[in-house]
Tab-separated table of C-alpha atoms in Angstrom:
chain	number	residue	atom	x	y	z
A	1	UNK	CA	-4.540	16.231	-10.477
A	2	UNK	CA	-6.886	18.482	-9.336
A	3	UNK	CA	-9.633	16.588	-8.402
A	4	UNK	CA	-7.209	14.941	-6.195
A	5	UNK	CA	-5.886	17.634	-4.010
A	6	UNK	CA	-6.039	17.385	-0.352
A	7	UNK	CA	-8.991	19.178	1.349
A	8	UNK	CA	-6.774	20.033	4.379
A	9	UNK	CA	-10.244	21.003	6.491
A	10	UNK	CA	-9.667	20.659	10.251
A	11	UNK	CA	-13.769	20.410	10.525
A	12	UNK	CA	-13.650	17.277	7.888
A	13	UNK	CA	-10.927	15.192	9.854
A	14	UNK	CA	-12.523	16.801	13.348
A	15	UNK	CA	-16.053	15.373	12.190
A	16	UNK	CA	-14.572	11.794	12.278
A	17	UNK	CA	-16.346	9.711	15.462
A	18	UNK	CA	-15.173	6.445	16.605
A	19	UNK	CA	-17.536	3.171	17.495
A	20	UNK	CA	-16.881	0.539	20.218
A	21	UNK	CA	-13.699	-1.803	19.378
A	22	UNK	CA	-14.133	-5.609	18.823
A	23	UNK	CA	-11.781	-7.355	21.261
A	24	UNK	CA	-8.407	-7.511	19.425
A	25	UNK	CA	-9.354	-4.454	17.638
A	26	UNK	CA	-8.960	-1.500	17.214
A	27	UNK	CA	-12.281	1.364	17.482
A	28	UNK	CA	-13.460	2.209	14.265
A	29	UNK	CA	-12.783	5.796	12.939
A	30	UNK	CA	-15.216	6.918	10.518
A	31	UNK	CA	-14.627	10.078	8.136
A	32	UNK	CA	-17.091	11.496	5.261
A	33	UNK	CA	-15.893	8.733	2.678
A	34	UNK	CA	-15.470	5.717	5.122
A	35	UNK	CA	-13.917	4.047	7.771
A	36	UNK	CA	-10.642	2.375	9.602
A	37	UNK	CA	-9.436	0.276	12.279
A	38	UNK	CA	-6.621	-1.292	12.755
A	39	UNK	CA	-7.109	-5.521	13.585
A	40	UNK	CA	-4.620	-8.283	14.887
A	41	UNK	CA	-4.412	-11.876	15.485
A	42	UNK	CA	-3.624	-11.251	18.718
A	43	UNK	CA	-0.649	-13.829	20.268
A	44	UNK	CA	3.171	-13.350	18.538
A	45	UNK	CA	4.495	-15.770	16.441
A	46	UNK	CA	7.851	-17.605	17.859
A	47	UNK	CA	9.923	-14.665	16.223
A	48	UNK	CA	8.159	-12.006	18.599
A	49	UNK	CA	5.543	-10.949	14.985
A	50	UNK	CA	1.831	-9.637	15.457
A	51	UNK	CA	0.142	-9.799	12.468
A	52	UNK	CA	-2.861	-7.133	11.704
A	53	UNK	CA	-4.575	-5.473	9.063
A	54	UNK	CA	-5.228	-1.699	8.255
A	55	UNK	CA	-8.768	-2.187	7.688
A	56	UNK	CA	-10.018	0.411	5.258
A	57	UNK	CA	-14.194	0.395	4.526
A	58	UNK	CA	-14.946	2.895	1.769
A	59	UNK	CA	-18.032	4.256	0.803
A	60	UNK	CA	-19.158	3.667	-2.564
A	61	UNK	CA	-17.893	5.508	-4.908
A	62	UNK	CA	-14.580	6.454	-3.101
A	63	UNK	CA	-10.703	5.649	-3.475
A	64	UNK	CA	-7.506	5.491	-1.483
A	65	UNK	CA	-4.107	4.637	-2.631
A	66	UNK	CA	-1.483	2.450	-2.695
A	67	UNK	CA	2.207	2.700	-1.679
A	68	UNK	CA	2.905	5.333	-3.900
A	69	UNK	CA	-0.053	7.731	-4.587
A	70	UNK	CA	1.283	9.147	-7.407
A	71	UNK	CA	2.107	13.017	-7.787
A	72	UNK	CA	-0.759	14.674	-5.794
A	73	UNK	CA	-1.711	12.285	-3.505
A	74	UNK	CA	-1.502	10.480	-0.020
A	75	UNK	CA	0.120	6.949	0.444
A	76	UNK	CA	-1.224	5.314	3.788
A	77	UNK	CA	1.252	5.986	6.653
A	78	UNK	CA	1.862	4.008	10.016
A	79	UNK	CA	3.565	5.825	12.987
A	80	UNK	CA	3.678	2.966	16.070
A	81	UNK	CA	6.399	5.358	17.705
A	82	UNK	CA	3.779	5.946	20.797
A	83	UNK	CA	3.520	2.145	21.507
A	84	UNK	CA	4.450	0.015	24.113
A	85	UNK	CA	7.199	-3.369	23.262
A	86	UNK	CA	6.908	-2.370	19.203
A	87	UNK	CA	9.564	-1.981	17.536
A	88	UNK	CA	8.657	-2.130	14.041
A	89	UNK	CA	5.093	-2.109	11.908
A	90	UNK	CA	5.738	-3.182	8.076
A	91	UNK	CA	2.635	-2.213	5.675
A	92	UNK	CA	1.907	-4.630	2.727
A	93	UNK	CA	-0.208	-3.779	-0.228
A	94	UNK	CA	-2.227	-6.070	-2.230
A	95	UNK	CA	-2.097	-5.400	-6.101
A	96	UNK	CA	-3.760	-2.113	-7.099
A	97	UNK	CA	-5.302	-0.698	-9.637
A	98	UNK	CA	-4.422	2.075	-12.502
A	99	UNK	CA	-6.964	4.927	-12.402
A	100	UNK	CA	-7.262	7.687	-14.624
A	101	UNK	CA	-9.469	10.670	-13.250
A	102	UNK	CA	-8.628	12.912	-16.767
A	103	UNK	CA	-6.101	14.608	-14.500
A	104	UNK	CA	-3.726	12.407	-14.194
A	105	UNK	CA	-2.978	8.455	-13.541
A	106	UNK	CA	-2.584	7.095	-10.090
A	107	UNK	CA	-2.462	3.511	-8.453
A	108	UNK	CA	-4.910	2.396	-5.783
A	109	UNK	CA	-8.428	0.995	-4.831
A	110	UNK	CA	-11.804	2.019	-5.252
A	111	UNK	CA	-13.627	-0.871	-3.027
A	112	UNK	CA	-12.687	-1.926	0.954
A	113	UNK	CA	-9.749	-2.786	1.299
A	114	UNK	CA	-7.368	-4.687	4.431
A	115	UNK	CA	-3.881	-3.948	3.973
A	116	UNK	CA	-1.850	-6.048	6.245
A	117	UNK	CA	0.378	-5.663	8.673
A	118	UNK	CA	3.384	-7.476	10.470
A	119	UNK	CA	4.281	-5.714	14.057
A	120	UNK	CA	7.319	-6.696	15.604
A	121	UNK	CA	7.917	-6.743	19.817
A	122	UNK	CA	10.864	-4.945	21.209
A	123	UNK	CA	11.219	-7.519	23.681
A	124	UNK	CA	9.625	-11.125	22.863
A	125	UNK	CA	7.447	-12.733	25.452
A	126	UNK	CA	6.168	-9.299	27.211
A	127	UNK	CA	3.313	-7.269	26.873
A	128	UNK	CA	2.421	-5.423	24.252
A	129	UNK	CA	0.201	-2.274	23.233
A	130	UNK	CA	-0.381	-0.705	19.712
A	131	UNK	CA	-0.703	2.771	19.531
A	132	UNK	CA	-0.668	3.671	16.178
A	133	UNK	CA	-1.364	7.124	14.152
A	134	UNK	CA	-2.341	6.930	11.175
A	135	UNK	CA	-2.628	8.814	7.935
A	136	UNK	CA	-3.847	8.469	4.857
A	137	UNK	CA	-6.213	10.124	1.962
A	138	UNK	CA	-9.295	8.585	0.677
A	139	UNK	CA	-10.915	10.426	-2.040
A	140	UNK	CA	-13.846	11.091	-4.345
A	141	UNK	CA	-13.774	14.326	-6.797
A	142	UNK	CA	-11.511	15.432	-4.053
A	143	UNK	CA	-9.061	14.074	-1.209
A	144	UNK	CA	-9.920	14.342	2.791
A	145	UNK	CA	-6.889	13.363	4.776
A	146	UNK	CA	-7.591	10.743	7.572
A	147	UNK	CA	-5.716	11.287	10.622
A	148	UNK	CA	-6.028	9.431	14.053
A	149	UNK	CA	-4.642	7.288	16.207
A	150	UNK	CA	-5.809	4.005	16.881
A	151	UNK	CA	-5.097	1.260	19.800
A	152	UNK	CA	-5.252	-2.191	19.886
A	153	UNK	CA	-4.105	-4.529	22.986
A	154	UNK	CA	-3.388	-7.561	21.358
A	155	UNK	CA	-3.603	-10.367	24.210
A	156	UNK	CA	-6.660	-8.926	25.155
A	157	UNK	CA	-8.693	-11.535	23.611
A	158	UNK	CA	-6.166	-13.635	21.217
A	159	UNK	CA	-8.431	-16.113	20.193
A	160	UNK	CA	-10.826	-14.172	18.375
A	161	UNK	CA	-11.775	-16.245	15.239
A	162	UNK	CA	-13.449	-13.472	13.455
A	163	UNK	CA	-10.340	-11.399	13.566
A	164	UNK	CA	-8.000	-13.954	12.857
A	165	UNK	CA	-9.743	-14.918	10.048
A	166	UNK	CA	-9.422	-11.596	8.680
A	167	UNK	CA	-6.093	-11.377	8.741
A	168	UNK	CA	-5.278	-14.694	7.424
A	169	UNK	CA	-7.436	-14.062	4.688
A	170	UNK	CA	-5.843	-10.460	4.159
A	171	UNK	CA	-2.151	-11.810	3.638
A	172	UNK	CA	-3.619	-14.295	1.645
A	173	UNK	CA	-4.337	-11.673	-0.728
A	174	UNK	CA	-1.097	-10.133	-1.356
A	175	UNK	CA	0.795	-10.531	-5.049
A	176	UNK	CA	2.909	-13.499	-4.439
A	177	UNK	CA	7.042	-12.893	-4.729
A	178	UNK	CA	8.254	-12.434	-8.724
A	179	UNK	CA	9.675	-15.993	-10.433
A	180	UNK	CA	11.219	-16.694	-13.618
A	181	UNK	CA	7.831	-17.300	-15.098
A	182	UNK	CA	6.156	-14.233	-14.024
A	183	UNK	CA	7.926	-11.278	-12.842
A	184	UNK	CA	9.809	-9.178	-14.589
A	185	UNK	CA	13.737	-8.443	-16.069
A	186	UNK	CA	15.545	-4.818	-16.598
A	187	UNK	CA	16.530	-3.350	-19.533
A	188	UNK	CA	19.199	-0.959	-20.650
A	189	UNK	CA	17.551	2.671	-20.391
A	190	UNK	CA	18.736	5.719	-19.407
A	191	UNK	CA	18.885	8.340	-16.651
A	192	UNK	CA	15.348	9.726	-17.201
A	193	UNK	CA	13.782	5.859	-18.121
A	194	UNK	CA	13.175	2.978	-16.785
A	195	UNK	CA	12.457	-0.104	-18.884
A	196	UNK	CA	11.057	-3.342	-17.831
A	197	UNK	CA	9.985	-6.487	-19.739
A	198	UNK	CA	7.044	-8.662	-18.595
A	199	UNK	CA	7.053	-12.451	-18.391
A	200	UNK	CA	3.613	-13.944	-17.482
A	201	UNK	CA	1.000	-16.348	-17.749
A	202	UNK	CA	-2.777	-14.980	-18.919
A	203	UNK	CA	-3.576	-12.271	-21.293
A	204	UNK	CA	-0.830	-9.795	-22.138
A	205	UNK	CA	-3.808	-7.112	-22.455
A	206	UNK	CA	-4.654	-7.214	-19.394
A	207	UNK	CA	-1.256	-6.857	-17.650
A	208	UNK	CA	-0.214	-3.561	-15.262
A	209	UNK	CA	3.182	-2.292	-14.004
A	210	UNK	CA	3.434	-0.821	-10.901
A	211	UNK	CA	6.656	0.732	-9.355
A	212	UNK	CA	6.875	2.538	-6.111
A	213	UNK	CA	8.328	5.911	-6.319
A	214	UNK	CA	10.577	5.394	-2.956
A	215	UNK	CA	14.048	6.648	-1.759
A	216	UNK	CA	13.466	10.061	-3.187
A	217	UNK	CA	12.753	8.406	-7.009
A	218	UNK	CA	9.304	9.373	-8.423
A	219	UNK	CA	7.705	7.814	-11.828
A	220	UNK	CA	5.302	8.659	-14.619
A	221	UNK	CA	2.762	6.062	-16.002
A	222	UNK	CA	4.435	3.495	-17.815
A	223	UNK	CA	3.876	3.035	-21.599
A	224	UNK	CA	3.318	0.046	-22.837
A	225	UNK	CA	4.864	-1.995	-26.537
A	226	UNK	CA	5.642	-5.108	-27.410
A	227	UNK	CA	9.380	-6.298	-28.786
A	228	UNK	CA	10.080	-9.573	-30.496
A	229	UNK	CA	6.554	-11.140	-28.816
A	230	UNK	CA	7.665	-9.556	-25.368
A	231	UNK	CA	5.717	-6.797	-23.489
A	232	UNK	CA	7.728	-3.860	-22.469
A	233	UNK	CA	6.780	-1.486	-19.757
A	234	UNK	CA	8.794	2.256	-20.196
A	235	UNK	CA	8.549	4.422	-17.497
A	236	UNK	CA	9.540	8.084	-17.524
A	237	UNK	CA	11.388	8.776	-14.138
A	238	UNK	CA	10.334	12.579	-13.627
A	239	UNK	CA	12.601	12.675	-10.290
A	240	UNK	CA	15.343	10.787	-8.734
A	241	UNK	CA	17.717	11.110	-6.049
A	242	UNK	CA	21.382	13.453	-6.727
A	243	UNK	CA	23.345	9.826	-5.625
A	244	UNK	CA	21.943	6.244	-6.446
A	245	UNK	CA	21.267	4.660	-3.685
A	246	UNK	CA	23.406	0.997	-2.990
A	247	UNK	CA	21.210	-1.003	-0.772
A	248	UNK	CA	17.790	-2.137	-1.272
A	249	UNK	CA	15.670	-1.563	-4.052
A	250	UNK	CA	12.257	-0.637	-5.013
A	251	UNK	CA	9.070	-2.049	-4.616
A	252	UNK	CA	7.085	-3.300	-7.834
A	253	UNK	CA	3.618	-5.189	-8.348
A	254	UNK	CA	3.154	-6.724	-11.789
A	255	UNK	CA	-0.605	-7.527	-12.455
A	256	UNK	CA	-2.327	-10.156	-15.036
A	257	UNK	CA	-5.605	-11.787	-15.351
A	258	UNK	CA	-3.792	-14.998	-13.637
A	259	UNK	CA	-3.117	-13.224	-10.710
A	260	UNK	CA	-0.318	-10.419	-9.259
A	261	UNK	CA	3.632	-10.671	-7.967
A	262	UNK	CA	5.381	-8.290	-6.472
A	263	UNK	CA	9.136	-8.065	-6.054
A	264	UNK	CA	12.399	-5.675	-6.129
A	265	UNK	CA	14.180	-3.866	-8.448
A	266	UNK	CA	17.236	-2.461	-8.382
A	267	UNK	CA	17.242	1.550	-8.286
A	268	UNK	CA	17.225	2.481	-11.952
């Protein structure tokens, strides 16, 4: 994917400039393609959870990706390791979309986009800062890599309704978890293919696969067929780890015009 690769310019991440923070946000960091900040709701929850959003403003007429970018490009990464009382920061994607730039076929968004976040305290009931790098690639005919770090101090002001309201509205968003009448089932295939088939509501026409190439696994675009008035999705696995792993599985989103889910499967 060539009009993907990564300009890896120092002067195009180095021209980046930040504006003031809101109170329980982050500064914005602004690039040549768009923005980011990172937002929260401010107080924990009773299980010691911040919720936030990776707030991502693009410019019209550019991308960024999803959880897996595909073969060429850069999935949006969260490092909290320089924060104070986090232990944990968990990235959630709403549903993407398929795009095909003639070089090859890749999942993500071409609007703004907030992908949420759940941050989890070390030690419940103390203070707390965010301190977050981040990195990901947003992209027009080519990619610029986005690469800062951004702070938030959550109690700062933890009744913000304009922030909170973003985030609620963000997680809101998200595919809702698989069920029997919309999600998807497993089928025999082989070492080098996965094979899914689709149950759900809306037109079949207008239904998308997505699987995360995770755990060292990476996927081609699925094809799509029909069998006995089922769809089938068959994806070509072009990589996968030497051992299958045992625990866990990998993240899917299945799209339709009644909505999105999003669930597990188990490593192919």
């Amino acid at each position: 994917m060539q009009s993907l690769k990564i300009l890896l310019l120092g002067a195009a991440i180095g021209s980046a400039t930040a504006l003031p923070a809101a109170a329980s946000s982050s500064a914005w960091y602004s690039s040549e393609g768009g923005k980011v900040r990172l937002v929260t709701s401010g107080q924990p929850d009773d299980a010691g959870r911040i919720q936030g959003v990776l707030d991502i403003a693009l410019k019209p007429g550019w991308k960024t990706y999803w959880r897996d970018p595909g073969d060429a490009g850069v999935p949006p990464q969260l490092d909290i390791s320089a924060s104070t009382n986090i232990a944990d920061a968990a990235l959630s994607f709403p549903a993407p979309q398929r795009h095909d730039d003639g070089y090859g076929k890749w999942a993500g968004y071409n609007y703004p986009v907030s992908l949420p976040v759940t941050f989890t305290l070390a030690t419940p009931n103390q203070p707390a800062v965010i301190d977050a790098d981040i990195f990901l690639g947003i992209c027009e005919t080519i990619c610029i890599p986005v690469q800062t770090r951004l702070t938030v101090y959550p109690a700062s002001d933890p009744d913000n309704a304009e922030d909170a309201a973003l985030v609620t509205a963000s997680f809101s968003a998200l595919p809702a978890p698989a069920r029997a009448d919309f999600g998807i089932k497993v089928l025999p295939g082989d070492h080098e293919t996965l094979i899914v088939e689709a149950n759900l509501p809306g037109d079949p026409e207008a239904a998308d696969f997505f699987v995360a190439g995770e755990r060292d696994y990476m996927f081609g675009a699925p094809a799509r067929s029909e069998k006995d008035g089922k769809l089938i999705f068959t994806v070509p696995i072009l990589n996968r780890p030497s051992t299958t792993p045992t625990d866990g599985g990998l993240h899917y989103t299945l799209t339709s015009s009644a909505g999105a889910v999003e669930g597990l499967l188990p490593f192919p």
